[in-house]
Tab-separated table of C-alpha atoms and ligand atoms in Angstrom:
chain	number	residue	atom	x	y	z
A	24	UNK	CA	-17.840	3.652	0.349
A	25	UNK	CA	-19.048	-0.066	1.549
A	26	UNK	CA	-16.604	-0.663	4.984
A	27	UNK	CA	-14.497	-3.305	4.875
A	28	UNK	CA	-15.586	-7.076	6.080
A	29	UNK	CA	-12.749	-8.048	8.102
A	30	UNK	CA	-9.791	-5.372	9.938
A	31	UNK	CA	-7.255	-7.264	11.717
A	32	UNK	CA	-4.888	-5.315	14.058
A	33	UNK	CA	-1.796	-7.100	13.194
A	34	UNK	CA	1.477	-5.511	14.758
A	35	UNK	CA	0.579	-1.873	14.484
A	36	UNK	CA	-0.383	-2.341	11.026
A	37	UNK	CA	-4.098	-1.542	9.475
A	38	UNK	CA	-5.256	-5.033	7.629
A	39	UNK	CA	-8.349	-4.432	5.425
A	40	UNK	CA	-10.252	-7.201	3.534
A	41	UNK	CA	-13.046	-6.437	0.665
A	42	UNK	CA	-15.069	-9.019	-0.753
A	43	UNK	CA	-14.000	-8.653	-3.998
A	44	UNK	CA	-11.467	-6.182	-6.107
A	45	UNK	CA	-13.892	-3.839	-7.284
A	46	UNK	CA	-14.591	-2.947	-3.394
A	47	UNK	CA	-11.036	-3.233	-2.794
A	48	UNK	CA	-10.375	-0.280	-5.984
A	49	UNK	CA	-13.473	1.747	-4.438
A	50	UNK	CA	-12.572	1.786	-1.015
A	51	UNK	CA	-8.639	2.381	-2.122
A	52	UNK	CA	-9.803	5.258	-4.559
A	53	UNK	CA	-11.575	6.301	-1.420
A	54	UNK	CA	-8.291	6.949	0.420
A	55	UNK	CA	-6.319	8.293	-1.976
A	56	UNK	CA	-8.855	11.240	-2.214
A	57	UNK	CA	-9.186	11.827	1.579
A	58	UNK	CA	-5.447	11.182	1.935
A	59	UNK	CA	-5.015	14.037	-0.773
A	60	UNK	CA	-7.623	16.359	0.592
A	61	UNK	CA	-6.066	16.189	4.452
A	62	UNK	CA	-2.340	16.941	2.939
A	63	UNK	CA	-3.548	19.837	0.552
A	64	UNK	CA	-5.487	20.878	3.770
A	65	UNK	CA	-2.268	20.810	6.138
A	66	UNK	CA	0.488	21.474	3.804
A	67	UNK	CA	-1.076	23.115	0.546
A	68	UNK	CA	-0.259	20.102	-1.926
A	69	UNK	CA	-0.306	16.156	-1.981
A	70	UNK	CA	3.177	14.226	-2.886
A	71	UNK	CA	2.220	10.677	-3.987
A	72	UNK	CA	3.870	7.603	-5.510
A	73	UNK	CA	1.748	5.390	-7.160
A	74	UNK	CA	2.353	1.535	-7.465
A	75	UNK	CA	3.200	-0.231	-10.940
A	76	UNK	CA	1.327	-3.088	-12.634
A	77	UNK	CA	-2.076	-4.382	-12.815
A	78	UNK	CA	-3.756	-4.306	-9.404
A	79	UNK	CA	-4.048	-0.611	-9.178
A	80	UNK	CA	-5.164	0.306	-12.423
A	81	UNK	CA	-8.388	0.176	-11.663
A	82	UNK	CA	-8.156	2.560	-8.277
A	83	UNK	CA	-6.604	5.260	-11.120
A	84	UNK	CA	-9.858	4.619	-13.550
A	85	UNK	CA	-11.789	4.939	-10.559
A	86	UNK	CA	-9.852	8.178	-9.408
A	87	UNK	CA	-10.774	9.730	-13.062
A	88	UNK	CA	-14.384	8.662	-13.542
A	89	UNK	CA	-15.726	9.492	-9.901
A	90	UNK	CA	-13.220	11.545	-8.283
A	91	UNK	CA	-12.080	14.040	-11.137
A	92	UNK	CA	-13.724	17.001	-9.823
A	93	UNK	CA	-13.108	15.515	-5.973
A	94	UNK	CA	-9.383	17.207	-5.586
A	95	UNK	CA	-7.773	20.289	-6.666
A	96	UNK	CA	-5.708	18.532	-8.798
A	97	UNK	CA	-3.679	21.087	-9.284
A	98	UNK	CA	-2.049	20.634	-6.358
A	99	UNK	CA	-1.354	17.293	-6.995
A	100	UNK	CA	2.205	15.774	-7.476
A	101	UNK	CA	2.211	12.363	-8.738
A	102	UNK	CA	5.654	9.806	-8.600
A	103	UNK	CA	6.335	6.567	-9.504
A	104	UNK	CA	7.381	3.497	-6.912
A	105	UNK	CA	9.123	2.281	-9.431
A	106	UNK	CA	9.475	1.828	-13.502
A	107	UNK	CA	10.365	-1.222	-15.938
A	108	UNK	CA	13.294	0.060	-18.566
A	109	UNK	CA	11.294	0.765	-20.983
A	110	UNK	CA	10.083	3.938	-23.360
A	111	UNK	CA	6.958	5.744	-22.032
A	112	UNK	CA	4.869	4.358	-24.990
A	113	UNK	CA	5.731	1.166	-24.024
A	114	UNK	CA	2.895	-1.301	-23.285
A	115	UNK	CA	5.049	-2.413	-19.965
A	116	UNK	CA	5.028	0.998	-18.805
A	117	UNK	CA	3.822	2.262	-15.475
A	118	UNK	CA	4.154	5.566	-16.687
A	119	UNK	CA	1.811	4.359	-19.898
A	120	UNK	CA	-0.375	2.410	-17.401
A	121	UNK	CA	-1.355	6.024	-15.287
A	122	UNK	CA	-1.710	7.764	-18.450
A	123	UNK	CA	-4.054	5.646	-19.898
A	124	UNK	CA	-5.690	5.198	-16.079
A	125	UNK	CA	-5.921	8.255	-14.039
A	126	UNK	CA	-4.648	10.895	-16.790
A	127	UNK	CA	-7.815	10.137	-18.999
A	128	UNK	CA	-9.620	12.581	-17.458
A	129	UNK	CA	-8.870	15.981	-18.657
A	130	UNK	CA	-9.688	17.477	-15.035
A	131	UNK	CA	-6.703	15.705	-14.023
A	132	UNK	CA	-4.115	18.328	-14.371
A	133	UNK	CA	-1.833	16.695	-11.674
A	134	UNK	CA	1.722	17.703	-11.947
A	135	UNK	CA	3.500	14.557	-13.280
A	136	UNK	CA	7.283	13.448	-12.507
A	137	UNK	CA	8.345	10.997	-14.831
A	138	UNK	CA	11.018	8.390	-14.375
A	139	UNK	CA	12.595	8.941	-17.792
A	140	UNK	CA	12.886	5.012	-18.357
A	141	UNK	CA	14.189	5.204	-21.970
A	142	UNK	CA	17.614	6.213	-20.800
A	143	UNK	CA	20.272	4.438	-19.763
A	144	UNK	CA	19.069	2.885	-16.166
A	145	UNK	CA	21.574	4.098	-13.965
A	146	UNK	CA	21.042	7.942	-15.573
A	147	UNK	CA	17.533	7.388	-15.185
A	148	UNK	CA	17.893	6.666	-11.101
A	149	UNK	CA	20.290	9.662	-10.743
A	150	UNK	CA	17.991	12.262	-12.489
A	151	UNK	CA	14.772	11.302	-10.725
A	152	UNK	CA	16.923	11.091	-7.322
A	153	UNK	CA	17.977	14.598	-8.541
A	154	UNK	CA	14.178	15.335	-9.412
A	155	UNK	CA	12.710	13.875	-5.781
A	156	UNK	CA	15.354	15.781	-3.610
A	157	UNK	CA	15.050	19.091	-5.686
A	158	UNK	CA	11.174	18.660	-5.132
A	159	UNK	CA	11.457	17.695	-1.630
A	160	UNK	CA	14.381	19.721	-0.814
A	161	UNK	CA	15.453	17.375	1.269
A	162	UNK	CA	19.692	16.036	0.900
A	163	UNK	CA	21.159	13.498	1.917
A	164	UNK	CA	21.144	11.521	4.876
A	165	UNK	CA	17.169	13.031	4.765
A	166	UNK	CA	14.981	11.207	2.657
A	167	UNK	CA	12.025	12.530	0.758
A	168	UNK	CA	9.064	12.113	3.037
A	169	UNK	CA	5.640	11.626	0.918
A	170	UNK	CA	2.112	11.824	2.140
A	171	UNK	CA	1.361	8.657	0.383
A	172	UNK	CA	3.166	5.423	-1.298
A	173	UNK	CA	0.955	3.042	-2.882
A	174	UNK	CA	2.379	-0.353	-3.107
A	175	UNK	CA	1.618	-3.654	-4.678
A	176	UNK	CA	3.121	-7.103	-4.261
A	177	UNK	CA	4.292	-9.522	-6.402
A	178	UNK	CA	3.730	-13.467	-5.118
A	179	UNK	CA	7.655	-13.861	-4.800
A	180	UNK	CA	7.352	-11.256	-2.111
A	181	UNK	CA	8.761	-8.135	-4.068
A	182	UNK	CA	7.476	-4.710	-3.685
A	183	UNK	CA	8.060	-1.536	-6.535
A	184	UNK	CA	10.875	-3.031	-7.742
A	185	UNK	CA	12.443	-4.587	-4.753
A	186	UNK	CA	12.715	-8.081	-5.660
A	187	UNK	CA	14.124	-10.863	-3.478
A	188	UNK	CA	18.152	-10.932	-4.045
A	189	UNK	CA	18.787	-8.187	-5.642
A	190	UNK	CA	20.976	-5.174	-4.849
A	191	UNK	CA	18.245	-2.453	-4.583
A	192	UNK	CA	17.189	-4.580	-1.187
A	193	UNK	CA	20.602	-2.887	0.662
A	194	UNK	CA	20.694	0.784	-0.455
A	195	UNK	CA	20.386	2.439	2.486
A	196	UNK	CA	20.947	6.155	1.919
A	197	UNK	CA	19.805	7.093	-1.746
A	198	UNK	CA	16.135	7.749	-2.552
A	199	UNK	CA	16.119	5.896	-6.091
A	200	UNK	CA	18.399	3.168	-7.822
A	201	UNK	CA	18.645	0.989	-10.979
A	202	UNK	CA	18.217	-2.388	-10.163
A	203	UNK	CA	19.045	-5.566	-12.393
A	204	UNK	CA	16.728	-8.160	-11.529
A	205	UNK	CA	17.916	-11.365	-13.023
A	206	UNK	CA	14.587	-13.215	-12.284
A	207	UNK	CA	13.041	-10.682	-15.301
A	208	UNK	CA	16.546	-10.563	-17.385
A	209	UNK	CA	15.693	-7.213	-17.046
A	210	UNK	CA	16.725	-3.562	-14.926
A	211	UNK	CA	14.327	-1.500	-12.806
A	212	UNK	CA	14.378	2.105	-11.982
A	213	UNK	CA	12.674	1.911	-8.088
A	214	UNK	CA	12.362	3.747	-5.380
A	215	UNK	CA	14.352	2.144	-1.913
A	216	UNK	CA	13.318	1.608	1.397
A	217	UNK	CA	14.793	4.331	3.271
A	218	UNK	CA	12.266	6.338	0.880
A	219	UNK	CA	9.417	4.260	1.579
A	220	UNK	CA	9.815	4.094	5.166
A	221	UNK	CA	9.697	7.811	5.338
A	222	UNK	CA	6.429	8.237	3.842
A	223	UNK	CA	3.677	9.458	6.039
A	224	UNK	CA	1.589	6.570	5.036
A	225	UNK	CA	1.949	3.565	3.267
A	226	UNK	CA	-0.875	2.021	1.428
A	227	UNK	CA	-0.625	-1.932	0.023
A	228	UNK	CA	-3.378	-3.083	-2.430
A	229	UNK	CA	-3.287	-6.619	-3.013
A	230	UNK	CA	-5.844	-8.817	-4.916
A	231	UNK	CA	-6.103	-12.132	-6.305
A	232	UNK	CA	-5.447	-15.976	-5.263
A	233	UNK	CA	-1.784	-15.863	-6.607
A	234	UNK	CA	-1.181	-13.603	-3.484
A	235	UNK	CA	-2.836	-15.398	-0.844
A	236	UNK	CA	0.449	-17.918	-0.364
A	237	UNK	CA	2.799	-14.915	-0.115
A	238	UNK	CA	0.570	-12.637	2.057
A	239	UNK	CA	0.435	-15.171	4.583
A	240	UNK	CA	4.060	-15.833	4.627
A	241	UNK	CA	3.875	-11.885	4.661
A	242	UNK	CA	1.486	-11.469	7.354
A	243	UNK	CA	2.189	-14.080	9.788
A	244	UNK	CA	6.225	-15.429	8.746
A	245	UNK	CA	7.553	-18.068	6.589
A	246	UNK	CA	7.703	-21.362	8.314
A	247	UNK	CA	10.940	-21.469	6.361
A	248	UNK	CA	12.268	-18.658	7.879
A	249	UNK	CA	12.524	-17.250	4.805
A	250	UNK	CA	11.915	-12.981	4.594
A	251	UNK	CA	10.626	-11.014	1.628
A	252	UNK	CA	11.161	-7.563	0.683
A	253	UNK	CA	7.389	-6.184	1.768
A	254	UNK	CA	8.518	-7.328	5.203
A	255	UNK	CA	10.848	-4.582	5.209
A	256	UNK	CA	8.176	-1.665	4.767
A	257	UNK	CA	7.715	-0.568	7.850
A	258	UNK	CA	7.146	3.389	7.413
A	259	UNK	CA	8.907	4.804	10.796
A	260	UNK	CA	6.959	7.305	11.734
A	261	UNK	CA	3.717	6.726	8.988
A	262	UNK	CA	0.882	4.058	8.844
A	263	UNK	CA	0.966	1.303	6.966
A	264	UNK	CA	-2.510	-0.066	5.874
A	265	UNK	CA	-3.011	-3.588	3.943
A	266	UNK	CA	-5.968	-3.202	1.204
A	267	UNK	CA	-6.649	-6.774	0.037
A	268	UNK	CA	-9.209	-8.771	-1.260
A	269	UNK	CA	-10.993	-12.044	-0.162
A	270	UNK	CA	-8.650	-13.922	-2.592
A	271	UNK	CA	-5.841	-12.630	-1.595
A	272	UNK	CA	-7.105	-12.978	2.560
A	273	UNK	CA	-7.626	-16.818	2.290
A	274	UNK	CA	-4.407	-17.974	3.363
A	275	UNK	CA	-5.289	-15.512	6.341
A	276	UNK	CA	-6.835	-16.819	9.541
B	313	LIG	C1	6.048	-3.092	-10.878
B	313	LIG	C2	4.801	-2.874	-9.507
B	313	LIG	C3	5.306	-4.744	-8.519
B	313	LIG	C4	3.578	-4.541	-8.736
B	313	LIG	C5	3.435	-6.019	-8.043
B	313	LIG	C6	2.505	-6.596	-8.218
B	313	LIG	O1	6.048	-2.368	-11.672
B	313	LIG	O2	5.174	-3.965	-11.657
B	313	LIG	O3	5.843	-1.815	-8.897
B	313	LIG	O4	5.995	-3.871	-8.138
B	313	LIG	O5	3.366	-3.911	-7.748
B	313	LIG	O6	4.416	-6.707	-9.302
B	313	LIG	O7	1.747	-6.443	-9.416
B	313	LIG	P1	0.577	-6.976	-10.099
B	313	LIG	O8	-0.540	-5.715	-9.678
B	313	LIG	O9	0.134	-6.541	-11.598
B	313	LIG	O10	0.086	-7.939	-9.440
């Protein structure tokens, strides 16, 4: 695996810069496999929350194309960090994106825990909360603890469906909520900060020059003093890794 061009120790987090998106995706696929292998060896299964959007799609396709025989996929449980409020066959569905990329390989017989986003958003969130709590065998105030959470970052500083100025940012007890996102004129279903920050490992995947300005604010602070949802992702007893390409890193010293 190609080593990252640059590692910056920033406030206890691991920042890895890759020359381009393909090398970032290859490295992220490798991290996924090593996380999964370790979890399966240690506890007999691997529980991962997948990121939505476009950046991770190539990681999922690489896992299907090059790593379908590298894991005991029947011990892998795939969850979603968020979902758009659309049916599973909708072009905007994160589940559909994962089905068309990661699950395209027949050998990948992971267990998929889909957010039932075809339902009313609040009902979908309630049912996913129950699914998580049943799977992880935890009741409030305890939170599910993922072995790995993959996240992306929007140019506005959102992650999962935790958008600036939305009510889900304030959720401190539920693991999953429906979140009205006026910026998009839609509802979303999203994991909340308590469950994201209870993960054993969080990896942000960020690529593209359109993210450079926000990444600088997220990692160095906004000169105007604003704060962004991505900055609130700090695993309390886990590791945080930013895997970014050179274009997204352009704003960093
Ligand atoms: C989603 C994601 C979202 C995504 C960012 C970045 O459902 O869209 O959860 O948080 O990670 O918007 O998206 P891109 O990778 O497409 O830039």
